PDB file of C-alpha atoms in Angstrom:
ATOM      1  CA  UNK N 185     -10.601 -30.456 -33.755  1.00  0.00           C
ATOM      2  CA  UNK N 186     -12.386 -28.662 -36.460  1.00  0.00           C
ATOM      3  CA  UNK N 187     -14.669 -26.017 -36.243  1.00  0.00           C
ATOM      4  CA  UNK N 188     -16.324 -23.738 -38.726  1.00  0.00           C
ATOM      5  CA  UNK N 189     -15.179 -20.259 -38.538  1.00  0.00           C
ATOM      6  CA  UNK N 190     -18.137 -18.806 -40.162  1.00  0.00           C
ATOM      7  CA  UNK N 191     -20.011 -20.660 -36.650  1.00  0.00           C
ATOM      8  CA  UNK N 192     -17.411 -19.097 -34.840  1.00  0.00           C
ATOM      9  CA  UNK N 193     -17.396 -15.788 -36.006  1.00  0.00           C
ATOM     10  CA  UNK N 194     -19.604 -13.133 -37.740  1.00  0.00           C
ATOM     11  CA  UNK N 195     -19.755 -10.119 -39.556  1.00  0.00           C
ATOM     12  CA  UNK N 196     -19.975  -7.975 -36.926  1.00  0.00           C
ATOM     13  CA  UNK N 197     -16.563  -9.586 -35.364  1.00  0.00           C
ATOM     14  CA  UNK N 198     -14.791  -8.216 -38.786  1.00  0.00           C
ATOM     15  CA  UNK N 199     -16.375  -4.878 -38.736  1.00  0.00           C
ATOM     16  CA  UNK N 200     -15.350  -4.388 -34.974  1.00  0.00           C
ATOM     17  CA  UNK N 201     -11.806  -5.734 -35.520  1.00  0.00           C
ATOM     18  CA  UNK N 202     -11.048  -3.484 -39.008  1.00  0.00           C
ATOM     19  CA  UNK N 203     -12.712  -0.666 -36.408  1.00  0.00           C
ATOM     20  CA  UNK N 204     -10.855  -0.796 -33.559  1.00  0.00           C
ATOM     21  CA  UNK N 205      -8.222  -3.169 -34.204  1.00  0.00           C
ATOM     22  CA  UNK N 206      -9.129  -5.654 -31.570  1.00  0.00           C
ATOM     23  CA  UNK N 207     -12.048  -7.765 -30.998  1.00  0.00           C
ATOM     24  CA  UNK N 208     -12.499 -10.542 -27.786  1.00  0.00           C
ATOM     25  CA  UNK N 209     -13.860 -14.097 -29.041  1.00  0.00           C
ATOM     26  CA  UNK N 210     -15.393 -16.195 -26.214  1.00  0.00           C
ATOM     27  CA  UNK N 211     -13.811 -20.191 -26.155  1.00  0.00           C
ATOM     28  CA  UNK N 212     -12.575 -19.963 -29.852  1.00  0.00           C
ATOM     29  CA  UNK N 213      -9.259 -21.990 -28.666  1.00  0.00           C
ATOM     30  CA  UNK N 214     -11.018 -24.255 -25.592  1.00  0.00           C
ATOM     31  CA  UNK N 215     -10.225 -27.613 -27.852  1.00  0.00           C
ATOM     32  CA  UNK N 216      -6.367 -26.983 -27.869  1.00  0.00           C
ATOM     33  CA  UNK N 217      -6.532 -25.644 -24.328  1.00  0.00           C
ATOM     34  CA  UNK N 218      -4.575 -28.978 -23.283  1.00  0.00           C
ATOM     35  CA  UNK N 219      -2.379 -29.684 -26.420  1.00  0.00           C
ATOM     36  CA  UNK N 220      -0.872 -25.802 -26.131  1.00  0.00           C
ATOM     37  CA  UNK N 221      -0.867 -26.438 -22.701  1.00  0.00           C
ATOM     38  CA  UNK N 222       1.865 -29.805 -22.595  1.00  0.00           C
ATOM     39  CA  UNK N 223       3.636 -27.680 -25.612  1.00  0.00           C
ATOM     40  CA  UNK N 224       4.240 -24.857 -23.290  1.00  0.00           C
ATOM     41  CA  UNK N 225       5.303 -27.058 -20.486  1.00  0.00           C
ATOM     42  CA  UNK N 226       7.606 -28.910 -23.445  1.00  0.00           C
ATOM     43  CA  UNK N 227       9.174 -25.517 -24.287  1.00  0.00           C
ATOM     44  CA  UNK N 228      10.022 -24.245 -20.638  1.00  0.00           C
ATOM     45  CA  UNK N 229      11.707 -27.677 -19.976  1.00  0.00           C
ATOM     46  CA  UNK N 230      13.357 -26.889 -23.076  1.00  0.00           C
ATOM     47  CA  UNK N 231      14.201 -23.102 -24.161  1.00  0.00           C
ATOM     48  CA  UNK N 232      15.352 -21.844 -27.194  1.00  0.00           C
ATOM     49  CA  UNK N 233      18.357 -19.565 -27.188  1.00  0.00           C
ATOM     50  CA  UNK N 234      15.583 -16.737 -27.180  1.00  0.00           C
ATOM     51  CA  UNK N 235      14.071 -18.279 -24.769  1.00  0.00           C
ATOM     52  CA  UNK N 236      16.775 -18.126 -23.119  1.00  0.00           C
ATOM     53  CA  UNK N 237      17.799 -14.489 -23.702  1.00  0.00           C
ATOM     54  CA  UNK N 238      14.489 -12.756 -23.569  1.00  0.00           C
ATOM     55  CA  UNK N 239      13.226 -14.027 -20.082  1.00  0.00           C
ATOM     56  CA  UNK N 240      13.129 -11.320 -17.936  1.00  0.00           C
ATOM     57  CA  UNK N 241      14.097 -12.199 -14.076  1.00  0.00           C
ATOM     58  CA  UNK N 242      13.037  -9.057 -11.964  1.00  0.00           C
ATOM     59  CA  UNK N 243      15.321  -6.969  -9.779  1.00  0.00           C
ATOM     60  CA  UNK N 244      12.839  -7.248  -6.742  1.00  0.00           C
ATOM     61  CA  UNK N 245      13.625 -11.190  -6.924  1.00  0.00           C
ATOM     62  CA  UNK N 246       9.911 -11.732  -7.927  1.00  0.00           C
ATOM     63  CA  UNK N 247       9.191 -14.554 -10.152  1.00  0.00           C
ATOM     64  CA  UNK N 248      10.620 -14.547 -13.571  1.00  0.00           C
ATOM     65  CA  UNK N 249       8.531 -13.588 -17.061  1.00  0.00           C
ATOM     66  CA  UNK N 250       9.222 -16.539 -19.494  1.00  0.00           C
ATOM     67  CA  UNK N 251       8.905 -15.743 -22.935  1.00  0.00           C
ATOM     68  CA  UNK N 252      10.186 -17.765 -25.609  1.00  0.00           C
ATOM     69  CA  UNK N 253       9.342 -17.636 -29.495  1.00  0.00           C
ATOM     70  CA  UNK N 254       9.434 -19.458 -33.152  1.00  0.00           C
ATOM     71  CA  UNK N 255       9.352 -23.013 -32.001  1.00  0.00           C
ATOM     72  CA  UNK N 256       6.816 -23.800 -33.296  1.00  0.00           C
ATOM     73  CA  UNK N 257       9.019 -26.488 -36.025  1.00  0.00           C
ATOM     74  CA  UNK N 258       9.802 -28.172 -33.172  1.00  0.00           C
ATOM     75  CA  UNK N 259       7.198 -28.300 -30.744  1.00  0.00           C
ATOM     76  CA  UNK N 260       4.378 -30.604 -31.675  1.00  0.00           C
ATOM     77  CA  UNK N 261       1.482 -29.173 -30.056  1.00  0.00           C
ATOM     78  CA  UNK N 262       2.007 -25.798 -31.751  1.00  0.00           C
ATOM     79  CA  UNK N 263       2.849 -26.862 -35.313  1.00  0.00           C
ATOM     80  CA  UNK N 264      -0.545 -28.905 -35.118  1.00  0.00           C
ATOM     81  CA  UNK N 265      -2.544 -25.235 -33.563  1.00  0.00           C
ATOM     82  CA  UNK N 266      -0.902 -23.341 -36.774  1.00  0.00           C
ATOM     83  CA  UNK N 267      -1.640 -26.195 -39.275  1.00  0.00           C
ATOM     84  CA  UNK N 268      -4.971 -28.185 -38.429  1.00  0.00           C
ATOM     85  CA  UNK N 269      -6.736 -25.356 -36.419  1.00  0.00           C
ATOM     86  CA  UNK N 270      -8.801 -22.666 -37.466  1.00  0.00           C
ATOM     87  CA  UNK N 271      -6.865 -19.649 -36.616  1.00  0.00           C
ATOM     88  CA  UNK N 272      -5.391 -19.339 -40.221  1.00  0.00           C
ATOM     89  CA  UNK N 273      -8.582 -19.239 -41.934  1.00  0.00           C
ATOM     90  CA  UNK N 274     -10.441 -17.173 -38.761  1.00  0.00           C
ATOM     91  CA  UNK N 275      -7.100 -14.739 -39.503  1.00  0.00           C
ATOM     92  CA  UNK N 276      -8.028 -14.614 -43.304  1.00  0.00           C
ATOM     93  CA  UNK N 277     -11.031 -13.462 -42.137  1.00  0.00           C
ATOM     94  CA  UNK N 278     -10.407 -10.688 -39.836  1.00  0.00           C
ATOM     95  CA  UNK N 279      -7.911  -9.363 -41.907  1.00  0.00           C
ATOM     96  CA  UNK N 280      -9.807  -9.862 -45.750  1.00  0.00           C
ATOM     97  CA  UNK N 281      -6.349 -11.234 -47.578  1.00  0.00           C
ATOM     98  CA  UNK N 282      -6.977 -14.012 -49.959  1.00  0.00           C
ATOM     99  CA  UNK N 283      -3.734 -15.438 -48.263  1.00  0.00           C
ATOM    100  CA  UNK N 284      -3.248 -16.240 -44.472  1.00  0.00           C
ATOM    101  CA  UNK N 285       0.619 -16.942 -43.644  1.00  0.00           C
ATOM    102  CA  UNK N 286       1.858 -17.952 -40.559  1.00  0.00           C
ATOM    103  CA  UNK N 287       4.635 -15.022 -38.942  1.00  0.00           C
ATOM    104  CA  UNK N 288       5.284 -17.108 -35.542  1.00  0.00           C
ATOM    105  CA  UNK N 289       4.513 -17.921 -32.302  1.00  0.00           C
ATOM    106  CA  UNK N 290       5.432 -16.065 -28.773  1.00  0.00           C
ATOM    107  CA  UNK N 291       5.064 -18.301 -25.635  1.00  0.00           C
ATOM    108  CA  UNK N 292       4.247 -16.057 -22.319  1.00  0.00           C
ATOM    109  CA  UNK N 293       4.442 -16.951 -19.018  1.00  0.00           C
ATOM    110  CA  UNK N 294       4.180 -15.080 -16.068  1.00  0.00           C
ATOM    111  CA  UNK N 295       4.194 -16.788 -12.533  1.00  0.00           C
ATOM    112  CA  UNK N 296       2.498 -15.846  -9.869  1.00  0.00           C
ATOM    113  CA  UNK N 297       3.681 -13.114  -8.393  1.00  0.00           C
ATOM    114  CA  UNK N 298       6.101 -11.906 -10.426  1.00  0.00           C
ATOM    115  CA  UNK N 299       6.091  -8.368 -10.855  1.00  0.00           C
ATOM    116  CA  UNK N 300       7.366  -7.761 -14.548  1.00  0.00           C
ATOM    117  CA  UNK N 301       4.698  -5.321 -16.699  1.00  0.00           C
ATOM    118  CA  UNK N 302       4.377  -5.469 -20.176  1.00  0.00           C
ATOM    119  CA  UNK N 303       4.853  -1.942 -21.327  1.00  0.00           C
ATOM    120  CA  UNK N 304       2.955  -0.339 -23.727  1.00  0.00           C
ATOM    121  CA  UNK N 305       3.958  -0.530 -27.163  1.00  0.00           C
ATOM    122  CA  UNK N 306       2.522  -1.860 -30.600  1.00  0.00           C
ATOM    123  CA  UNK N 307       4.151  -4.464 -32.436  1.00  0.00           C
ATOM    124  CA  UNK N 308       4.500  -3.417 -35.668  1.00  0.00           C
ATOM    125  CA  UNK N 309       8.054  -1.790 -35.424  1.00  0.00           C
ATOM    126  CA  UNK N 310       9.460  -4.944 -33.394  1.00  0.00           C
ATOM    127  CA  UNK N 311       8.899  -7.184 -36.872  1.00  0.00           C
ATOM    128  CA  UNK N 312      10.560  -7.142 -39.941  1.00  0.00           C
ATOM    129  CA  UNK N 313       7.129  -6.865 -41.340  1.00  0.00           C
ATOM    130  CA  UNK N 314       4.969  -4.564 -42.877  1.00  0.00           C
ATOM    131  CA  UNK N 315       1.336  -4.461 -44.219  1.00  0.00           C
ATOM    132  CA  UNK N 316      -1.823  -3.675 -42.809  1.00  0.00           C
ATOM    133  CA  UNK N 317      -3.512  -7.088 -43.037  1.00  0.00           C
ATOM    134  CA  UNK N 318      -2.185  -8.943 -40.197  1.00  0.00           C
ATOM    135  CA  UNK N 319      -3.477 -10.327 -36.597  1.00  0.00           C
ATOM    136  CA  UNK N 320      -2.375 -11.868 -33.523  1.00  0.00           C
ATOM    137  CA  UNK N 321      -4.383 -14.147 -31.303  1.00  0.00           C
ATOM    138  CA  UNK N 322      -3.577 -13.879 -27.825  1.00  0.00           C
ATOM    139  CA  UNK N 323      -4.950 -17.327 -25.898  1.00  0.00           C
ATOM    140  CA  UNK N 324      -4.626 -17.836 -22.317  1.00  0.00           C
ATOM    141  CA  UNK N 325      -4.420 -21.072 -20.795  1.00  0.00           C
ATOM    142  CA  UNK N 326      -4.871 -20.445 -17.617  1.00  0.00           C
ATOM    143  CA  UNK N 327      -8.282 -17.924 -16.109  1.00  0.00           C
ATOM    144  CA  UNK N 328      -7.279 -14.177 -16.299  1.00  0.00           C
ATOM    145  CA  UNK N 329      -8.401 -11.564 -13.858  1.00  0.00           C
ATOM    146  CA  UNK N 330      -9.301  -8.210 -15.641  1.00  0.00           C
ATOM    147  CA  UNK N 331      -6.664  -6.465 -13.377  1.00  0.00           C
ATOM    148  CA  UNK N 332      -3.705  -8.948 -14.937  1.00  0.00           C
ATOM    149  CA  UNK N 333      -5.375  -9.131 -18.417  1.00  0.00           C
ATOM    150  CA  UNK N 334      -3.979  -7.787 -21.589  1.00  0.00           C
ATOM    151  CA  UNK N 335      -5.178  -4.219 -21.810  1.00  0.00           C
ATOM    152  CA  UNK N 336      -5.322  -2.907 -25.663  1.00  0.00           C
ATOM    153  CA  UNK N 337      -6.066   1.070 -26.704  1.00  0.00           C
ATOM    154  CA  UNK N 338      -9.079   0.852 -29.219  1.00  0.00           C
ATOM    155  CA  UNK N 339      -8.693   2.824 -32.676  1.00  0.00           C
ATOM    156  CA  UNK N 340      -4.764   2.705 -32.335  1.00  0.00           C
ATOM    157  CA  UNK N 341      -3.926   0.759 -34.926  1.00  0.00           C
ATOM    158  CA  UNK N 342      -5.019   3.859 -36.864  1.00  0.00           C
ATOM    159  CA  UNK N 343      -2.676   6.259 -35.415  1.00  0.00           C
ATOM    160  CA  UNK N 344      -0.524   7.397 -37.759  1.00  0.00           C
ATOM    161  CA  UNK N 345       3.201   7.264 -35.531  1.00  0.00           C
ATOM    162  CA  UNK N 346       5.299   4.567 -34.748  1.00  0.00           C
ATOM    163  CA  UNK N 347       6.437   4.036 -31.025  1.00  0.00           C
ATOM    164  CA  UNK N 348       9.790   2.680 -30.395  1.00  0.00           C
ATOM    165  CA  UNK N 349       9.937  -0.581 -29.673  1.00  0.00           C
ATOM    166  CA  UNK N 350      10.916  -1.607 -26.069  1.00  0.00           C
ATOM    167  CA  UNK N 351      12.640  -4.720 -24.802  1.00  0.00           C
ATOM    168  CA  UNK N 352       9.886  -5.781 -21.442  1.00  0.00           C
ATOM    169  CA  UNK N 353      13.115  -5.319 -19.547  1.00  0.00           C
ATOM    170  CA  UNK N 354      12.815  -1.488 -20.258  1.00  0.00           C
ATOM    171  CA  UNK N 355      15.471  -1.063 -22.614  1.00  0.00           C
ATOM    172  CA  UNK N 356      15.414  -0.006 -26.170  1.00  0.00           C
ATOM    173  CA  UNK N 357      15.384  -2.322 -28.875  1.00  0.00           C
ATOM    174  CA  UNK N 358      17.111  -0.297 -31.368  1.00  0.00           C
ATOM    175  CA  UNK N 359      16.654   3.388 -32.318  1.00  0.00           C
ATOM    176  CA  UNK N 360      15.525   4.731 -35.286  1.00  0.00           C
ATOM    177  CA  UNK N 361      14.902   8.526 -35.974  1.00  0.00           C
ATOM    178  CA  UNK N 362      11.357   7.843 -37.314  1.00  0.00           C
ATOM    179  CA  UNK N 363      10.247   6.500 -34.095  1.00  0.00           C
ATOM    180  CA  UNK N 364       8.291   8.383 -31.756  1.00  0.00           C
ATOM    181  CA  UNK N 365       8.594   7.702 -27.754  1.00  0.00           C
ATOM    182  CA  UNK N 366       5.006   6.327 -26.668  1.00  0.00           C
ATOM    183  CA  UNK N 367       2.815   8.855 -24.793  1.00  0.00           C
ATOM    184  CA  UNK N 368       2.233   8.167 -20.826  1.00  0.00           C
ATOM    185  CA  UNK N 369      -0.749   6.549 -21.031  1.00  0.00           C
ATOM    186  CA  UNK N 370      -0.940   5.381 -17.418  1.00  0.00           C
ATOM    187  CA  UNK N 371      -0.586   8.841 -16.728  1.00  0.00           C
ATOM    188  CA  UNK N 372      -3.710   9.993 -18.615  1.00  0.00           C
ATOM    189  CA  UNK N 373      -6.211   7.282 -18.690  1.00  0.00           C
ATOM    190  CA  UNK N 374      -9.285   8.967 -19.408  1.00  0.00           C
ATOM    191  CA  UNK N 375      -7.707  10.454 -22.795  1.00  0.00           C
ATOM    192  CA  UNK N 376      -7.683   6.425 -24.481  1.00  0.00           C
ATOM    193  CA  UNK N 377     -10.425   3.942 -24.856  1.00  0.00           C
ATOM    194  CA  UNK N 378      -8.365   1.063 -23.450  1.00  0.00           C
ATOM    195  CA  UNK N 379     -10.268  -2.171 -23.120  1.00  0.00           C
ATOM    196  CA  UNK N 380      -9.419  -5.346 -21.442  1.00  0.00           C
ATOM    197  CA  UNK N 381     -11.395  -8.706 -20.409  1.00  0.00           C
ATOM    198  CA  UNK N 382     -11.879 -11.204 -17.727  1.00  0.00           C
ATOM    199  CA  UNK N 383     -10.539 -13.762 -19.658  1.00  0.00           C
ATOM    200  CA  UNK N 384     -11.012 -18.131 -19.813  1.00  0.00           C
ATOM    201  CA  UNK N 385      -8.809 -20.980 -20.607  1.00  0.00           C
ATOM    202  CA  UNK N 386      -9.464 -20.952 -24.611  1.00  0.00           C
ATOM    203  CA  UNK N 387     -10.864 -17.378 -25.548  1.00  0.00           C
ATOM    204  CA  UNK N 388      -8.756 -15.618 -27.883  1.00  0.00           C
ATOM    205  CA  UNK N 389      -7.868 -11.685 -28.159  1.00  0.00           C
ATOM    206  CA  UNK N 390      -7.367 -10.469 -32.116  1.00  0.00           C
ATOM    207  CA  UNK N 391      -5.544  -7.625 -32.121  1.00  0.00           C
ATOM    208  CA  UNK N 392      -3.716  -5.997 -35.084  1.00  0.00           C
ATOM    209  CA  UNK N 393       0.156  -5.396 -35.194  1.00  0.00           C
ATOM    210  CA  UNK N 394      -0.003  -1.887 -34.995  1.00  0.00           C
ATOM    211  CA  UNK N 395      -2.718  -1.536 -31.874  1.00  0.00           C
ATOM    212  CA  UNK N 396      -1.148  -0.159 -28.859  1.00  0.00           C
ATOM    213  CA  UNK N 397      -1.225  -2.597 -25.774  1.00  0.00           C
ATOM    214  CA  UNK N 398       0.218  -3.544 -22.491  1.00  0.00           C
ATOM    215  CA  UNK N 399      -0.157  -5.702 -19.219  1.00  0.00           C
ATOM    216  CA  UNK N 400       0.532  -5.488 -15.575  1.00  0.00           C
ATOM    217  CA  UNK N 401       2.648  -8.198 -13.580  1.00  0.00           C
ATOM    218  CA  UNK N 402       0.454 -10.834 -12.155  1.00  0.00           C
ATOM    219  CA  UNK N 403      -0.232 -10.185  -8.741  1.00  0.00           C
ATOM    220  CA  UNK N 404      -2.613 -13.016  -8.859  1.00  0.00           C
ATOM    221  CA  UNK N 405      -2.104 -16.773  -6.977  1.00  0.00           C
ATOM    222  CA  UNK N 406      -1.910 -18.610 -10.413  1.00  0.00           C
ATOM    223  CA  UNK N 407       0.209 -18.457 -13.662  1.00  0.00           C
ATOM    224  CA  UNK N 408      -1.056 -16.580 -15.786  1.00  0.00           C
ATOM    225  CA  UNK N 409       0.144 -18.497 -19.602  1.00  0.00           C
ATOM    226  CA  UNK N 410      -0.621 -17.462 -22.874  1.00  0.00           C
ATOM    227  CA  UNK N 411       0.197 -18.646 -26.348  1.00  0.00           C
ATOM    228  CA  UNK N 412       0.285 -15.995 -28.924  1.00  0.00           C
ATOM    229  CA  UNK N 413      -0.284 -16.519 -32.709  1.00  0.00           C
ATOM    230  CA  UNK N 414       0.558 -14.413 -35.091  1.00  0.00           C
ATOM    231  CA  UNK N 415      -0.787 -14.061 -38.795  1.00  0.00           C
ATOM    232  CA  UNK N 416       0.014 -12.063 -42.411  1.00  0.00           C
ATOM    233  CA  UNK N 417      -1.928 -11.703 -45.134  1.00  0.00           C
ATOM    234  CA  UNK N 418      -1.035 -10.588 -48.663  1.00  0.00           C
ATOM    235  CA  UNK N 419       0.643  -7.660 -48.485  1.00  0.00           C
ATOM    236  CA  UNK N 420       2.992  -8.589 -46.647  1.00  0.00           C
ATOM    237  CA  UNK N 421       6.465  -7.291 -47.455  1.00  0.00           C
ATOM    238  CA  UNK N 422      10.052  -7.848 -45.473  1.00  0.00           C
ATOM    239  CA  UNK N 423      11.373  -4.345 -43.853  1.00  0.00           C
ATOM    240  CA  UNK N 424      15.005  -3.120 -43.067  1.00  0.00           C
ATOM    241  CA  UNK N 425      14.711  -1.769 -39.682  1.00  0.00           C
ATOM    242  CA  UNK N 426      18.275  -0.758 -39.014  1.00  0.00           C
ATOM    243  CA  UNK N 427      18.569  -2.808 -36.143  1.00  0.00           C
ATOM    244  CA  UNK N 428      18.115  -6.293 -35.227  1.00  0.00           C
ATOM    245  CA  UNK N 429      14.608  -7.063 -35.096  1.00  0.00           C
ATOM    246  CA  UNK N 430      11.994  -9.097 -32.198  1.00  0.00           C
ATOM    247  CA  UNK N 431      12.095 -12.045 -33.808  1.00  0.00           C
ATOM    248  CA  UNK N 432      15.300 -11.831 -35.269  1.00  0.00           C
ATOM    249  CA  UNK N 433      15.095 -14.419 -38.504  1.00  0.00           C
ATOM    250  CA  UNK N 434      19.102 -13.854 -39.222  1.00  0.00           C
ATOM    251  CA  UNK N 435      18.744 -16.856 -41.719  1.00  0.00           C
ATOM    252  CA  UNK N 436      16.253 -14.457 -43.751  1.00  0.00           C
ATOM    253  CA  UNK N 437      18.184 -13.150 -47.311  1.00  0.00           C
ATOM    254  CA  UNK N 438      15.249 -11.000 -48.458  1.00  0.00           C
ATOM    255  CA  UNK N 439      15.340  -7.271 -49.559  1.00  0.00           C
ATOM    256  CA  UNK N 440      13.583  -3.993 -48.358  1.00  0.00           C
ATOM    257  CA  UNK N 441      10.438  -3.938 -49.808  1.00  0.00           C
ATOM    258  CA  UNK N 442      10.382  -7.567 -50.972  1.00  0.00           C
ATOM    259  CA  UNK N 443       7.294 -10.076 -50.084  1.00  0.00           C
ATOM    260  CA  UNK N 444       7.273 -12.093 -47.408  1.00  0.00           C
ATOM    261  CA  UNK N 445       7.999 -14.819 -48.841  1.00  0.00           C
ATOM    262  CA  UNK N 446       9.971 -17.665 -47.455  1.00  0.00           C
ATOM    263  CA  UNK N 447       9.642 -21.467 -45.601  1.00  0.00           C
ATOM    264  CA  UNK N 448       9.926 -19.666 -42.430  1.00  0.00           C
ATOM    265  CA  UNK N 449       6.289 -18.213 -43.264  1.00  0.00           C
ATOM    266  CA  UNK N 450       4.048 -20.854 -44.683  1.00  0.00           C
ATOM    267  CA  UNK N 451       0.705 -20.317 -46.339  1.00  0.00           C
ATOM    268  CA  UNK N 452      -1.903 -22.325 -43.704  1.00  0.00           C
ATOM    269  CA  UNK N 453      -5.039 -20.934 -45.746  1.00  0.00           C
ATOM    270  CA  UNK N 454      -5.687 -21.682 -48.326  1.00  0.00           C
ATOM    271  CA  UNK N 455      -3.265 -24.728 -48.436  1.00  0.00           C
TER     272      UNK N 455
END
């Protein structure tokens, strides 16, 4: 399953992606379609303890959002995707490290019908993480209406506050008095250049950590499945957020300000 990324992607991919800090890539994933595709059905069979925790099960008794995350040591399919495809080196390229490490995966699943949004946020203050050189591939699995897609807000990853970070239940995360509350964007489309895409089993949404997006529940008559990749590059250090971070990584002994550096986040490019 190896493919050239400079085939895949071009110049003008990078420029868009450092500009708006997302960019849509047509079939980049369609040879692991099925191999992601038996790991997800692996991991629902068998949830972590996040897995576990984090699914949300709606009030309305609608179907249930899986999510699950940071299995992929133990799931097959998805330790082959981070090590012999070529997300880590298309990663290096979008975000122009010398360095691509692996940060984790996030499994998503939402069934048909349920009606569980994903609200808008960016994902920068969920991580212990920061650094501008970073990316996250967002790959469905299944065909994607525009109406169910993931909708991202272009430029935002230039914005200069930090949102608090919100559980997709509704609830807070954790607070911290740097954190801004996110605007209400639904309420005033017209002021952001959000962008979102019909979508195929395969294609692949960069965005960058910091780029504000969202979803709405799938109203549609098929699960809508995604497997989400995320990527560092060099600088890369570990933050104390004050509260317990999305991942958590409670086995993690680094300091504020420290690089990321540990066997939780391998080097994939160059090995």
């Amino acid at each position: 399953m190896f493919y050239s990324p400079e085939v895949l992607i071009d110049d003008h991919s990078v420029e868009t992606f450092q500009k708006d800090g997302v960019v849509l890539f047509k079939g980049l994933f369609k040879g692991w379609i099925n191999p992601l595709s038996e790991g997800i059905d692996e991991l629902m069979a068998n949830p972590s303890e996040y897995g576990i925790a984090r699914t949300v099960i709606p009030t309305d008794g609608s179907a249930p959002f899986f999510q699950d995350y940071c299995n992929w040591s133990r799931i097959r399919s998805f330790k082959d995707f981070v090590y012999n495809s070529p997300a880590a080196e298309i990663a290096a390229k979008l975000m122009r490290p010398r360095t691509a490490k692996f940060f984790h995966e996030h499994t998503l699943v939402k069934q048909p019908g349920g009606t569980t949004i994903t609200p808008w946020h960016h994902d920068q203050p969920y991580y212990c993480v920061n650094g501008k050189q970073n990316v996250s591939f967002w790959i469905p699995l299944d065909p994607v209406e525009q109406s169910i897609s993931l909708r991202c807000i272009r430029g935002s990853h230039l914005w200069s506050d930090e949102f608090s970070p919100i559980r997709f239940n509704g609830t807070k995360l954790y607070d911290h008095e740097n954190f801004k509350e996110i605007p209400d964007i639904d309420a005033h489309p017209e002021d952001y250049d959000i962008v979102s895409w019909a979508l195929e089993p395969g294609d692949a949404v960069a965005f960058h950590y910091r780029t504000v997006h969202g979803a709405s529940g799938n109203h549609s008559p098929r699960a809508r499945r995604v497997f989400s990749a995320r990527w560092v590059g060099d600088d890369a250090t570990f933050v104390e957020r004050g509260g317990i971070t999305s991942p958590p990584f409670p086995e993690l002994t680094l300091k504020h300000g420290q690089p990321l550096i540990s066997p939780l986040f391998p080097q994939i490019w160059p090995l």
